[in-house]
mmCIF file of C-alpha atoms in Angstrom:
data_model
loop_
_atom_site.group_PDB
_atom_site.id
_atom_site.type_symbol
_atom_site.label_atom_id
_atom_site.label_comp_id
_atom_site.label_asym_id
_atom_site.label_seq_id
_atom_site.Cartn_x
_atom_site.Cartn_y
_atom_site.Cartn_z
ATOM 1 C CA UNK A 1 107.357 109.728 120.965
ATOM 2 C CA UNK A 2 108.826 112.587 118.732
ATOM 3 C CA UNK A 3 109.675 109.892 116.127
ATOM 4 C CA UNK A 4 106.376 108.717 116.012
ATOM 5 C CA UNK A 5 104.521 112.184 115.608
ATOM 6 C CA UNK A 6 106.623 113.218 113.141
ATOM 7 C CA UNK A 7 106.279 109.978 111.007
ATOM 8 C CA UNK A 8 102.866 110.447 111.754
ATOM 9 C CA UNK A 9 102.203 114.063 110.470
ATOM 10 C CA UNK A 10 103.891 113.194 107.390
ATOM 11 C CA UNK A 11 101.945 110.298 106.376
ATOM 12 C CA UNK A 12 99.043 112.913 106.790
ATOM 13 C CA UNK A 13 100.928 115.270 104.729
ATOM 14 C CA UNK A 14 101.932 113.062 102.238
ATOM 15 C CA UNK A 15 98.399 111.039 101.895
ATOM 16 C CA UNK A 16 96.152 114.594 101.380
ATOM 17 C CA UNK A 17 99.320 115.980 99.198
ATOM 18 C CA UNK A 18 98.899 112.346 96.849
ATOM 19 C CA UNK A 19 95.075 113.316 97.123
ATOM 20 C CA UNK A 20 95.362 117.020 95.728
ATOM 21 C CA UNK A 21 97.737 115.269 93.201
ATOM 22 C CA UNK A 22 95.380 113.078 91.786
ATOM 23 C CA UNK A 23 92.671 116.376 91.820
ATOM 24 C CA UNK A 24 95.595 118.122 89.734
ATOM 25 C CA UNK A 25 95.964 115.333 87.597
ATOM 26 C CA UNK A 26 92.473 115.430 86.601
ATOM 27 C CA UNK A 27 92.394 119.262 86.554
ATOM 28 C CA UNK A 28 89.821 119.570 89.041
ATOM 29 C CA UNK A 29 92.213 122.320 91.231
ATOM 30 C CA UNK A 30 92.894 125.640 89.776
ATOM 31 C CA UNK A 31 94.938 125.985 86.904
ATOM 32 C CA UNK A 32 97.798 127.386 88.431
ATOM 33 C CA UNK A 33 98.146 124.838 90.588
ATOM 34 C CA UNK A 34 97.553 121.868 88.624
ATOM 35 C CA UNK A 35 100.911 122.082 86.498
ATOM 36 C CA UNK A 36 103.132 122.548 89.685
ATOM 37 C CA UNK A 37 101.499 119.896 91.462
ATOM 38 C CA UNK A 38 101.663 117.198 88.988
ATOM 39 C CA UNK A 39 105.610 118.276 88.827
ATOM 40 C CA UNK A 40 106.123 117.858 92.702
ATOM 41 C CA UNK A 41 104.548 114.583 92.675
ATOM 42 C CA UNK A 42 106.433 113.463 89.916
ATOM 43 C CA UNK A 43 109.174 113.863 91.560
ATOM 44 C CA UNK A 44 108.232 112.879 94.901
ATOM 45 C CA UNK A 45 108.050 109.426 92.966
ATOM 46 C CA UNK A 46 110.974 109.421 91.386
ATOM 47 C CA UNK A 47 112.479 110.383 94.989
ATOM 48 C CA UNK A 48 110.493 107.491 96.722
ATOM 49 C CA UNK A 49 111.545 104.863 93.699
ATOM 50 C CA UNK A 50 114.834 105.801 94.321
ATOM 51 C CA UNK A 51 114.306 104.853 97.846
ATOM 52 C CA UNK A 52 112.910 102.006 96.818
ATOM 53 C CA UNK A 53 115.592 100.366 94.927
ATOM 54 C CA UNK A 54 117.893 101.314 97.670
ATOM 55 C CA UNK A 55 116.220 99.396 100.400
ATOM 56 C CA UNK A 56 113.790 97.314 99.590
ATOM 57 C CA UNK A 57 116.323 94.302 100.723
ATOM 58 C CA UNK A 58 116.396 95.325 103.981
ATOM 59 C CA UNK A 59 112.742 96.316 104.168
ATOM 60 C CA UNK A 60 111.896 93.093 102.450
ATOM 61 C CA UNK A 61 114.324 90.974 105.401
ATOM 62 C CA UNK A 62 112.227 92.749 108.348
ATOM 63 C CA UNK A 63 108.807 91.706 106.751
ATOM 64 C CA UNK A 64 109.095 88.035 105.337
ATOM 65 C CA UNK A 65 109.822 89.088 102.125
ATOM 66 C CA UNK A 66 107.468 91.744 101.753
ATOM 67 C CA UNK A 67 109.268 94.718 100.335
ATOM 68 C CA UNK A 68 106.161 96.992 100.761
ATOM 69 C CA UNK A 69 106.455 99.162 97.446
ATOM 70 C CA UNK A 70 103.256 100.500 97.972
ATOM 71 C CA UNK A 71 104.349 102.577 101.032
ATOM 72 C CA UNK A 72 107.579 103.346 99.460
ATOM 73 C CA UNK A 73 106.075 105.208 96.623
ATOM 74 C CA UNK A 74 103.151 106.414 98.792
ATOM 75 C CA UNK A 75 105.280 107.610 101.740
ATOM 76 C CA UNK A 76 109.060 107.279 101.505
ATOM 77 C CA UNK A 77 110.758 107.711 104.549
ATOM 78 C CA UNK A 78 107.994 107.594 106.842
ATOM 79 C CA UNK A 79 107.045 103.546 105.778
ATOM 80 C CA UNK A 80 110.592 102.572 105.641
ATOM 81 C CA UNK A 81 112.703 104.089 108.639
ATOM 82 C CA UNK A 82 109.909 102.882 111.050
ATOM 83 C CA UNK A 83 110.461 99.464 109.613
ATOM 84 C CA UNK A 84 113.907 99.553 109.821
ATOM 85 C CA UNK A 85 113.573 100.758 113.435
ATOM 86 C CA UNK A 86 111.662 98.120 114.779
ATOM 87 C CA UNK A 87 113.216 95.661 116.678
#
């Protein structure tokens, strides 16, 4: 149940953080928050391709072959380890 919530509030986290980051990108927030933005999504991306190339086998074996890089980039951790979890 803990597992669960926690996934949960970060895929809320991380889906309104992706939204502000596409707002920065298009320099619709305020300025001082558009530069550092852009930066932590940036690497936020790097950080979930990373995870990506790391386990997308395994991900890929529990889902016929789909290694979902969609949710990697979009959510790291919280698409994989659930995955990976499941029985």
């Amino acid at each position: 149940l803990v597992h669960a919530l926690i996934i949960g509030i970060t895929k809320v986290t991380l889906a309104l953080f992706w939204v502000a980051w596409v707002l920065a990108l298009l320099s619709l927030l305020p300025d001082s928050w558009n530069q550092p933005i852009v930066w932590i999504g940036v690497a936020l991306l790097v950080i979930h391709f990373g995870e990506y190339l790391f386990l997308r086998a395994k991900v890929a074996a529990r889902q016929e072959g789909n290694s979902g890089f969609i949710g990697f980039m979009l959510f790291g951790f919280a698409y994989w380890l659930p995955v990976l979890k499941q029985k």
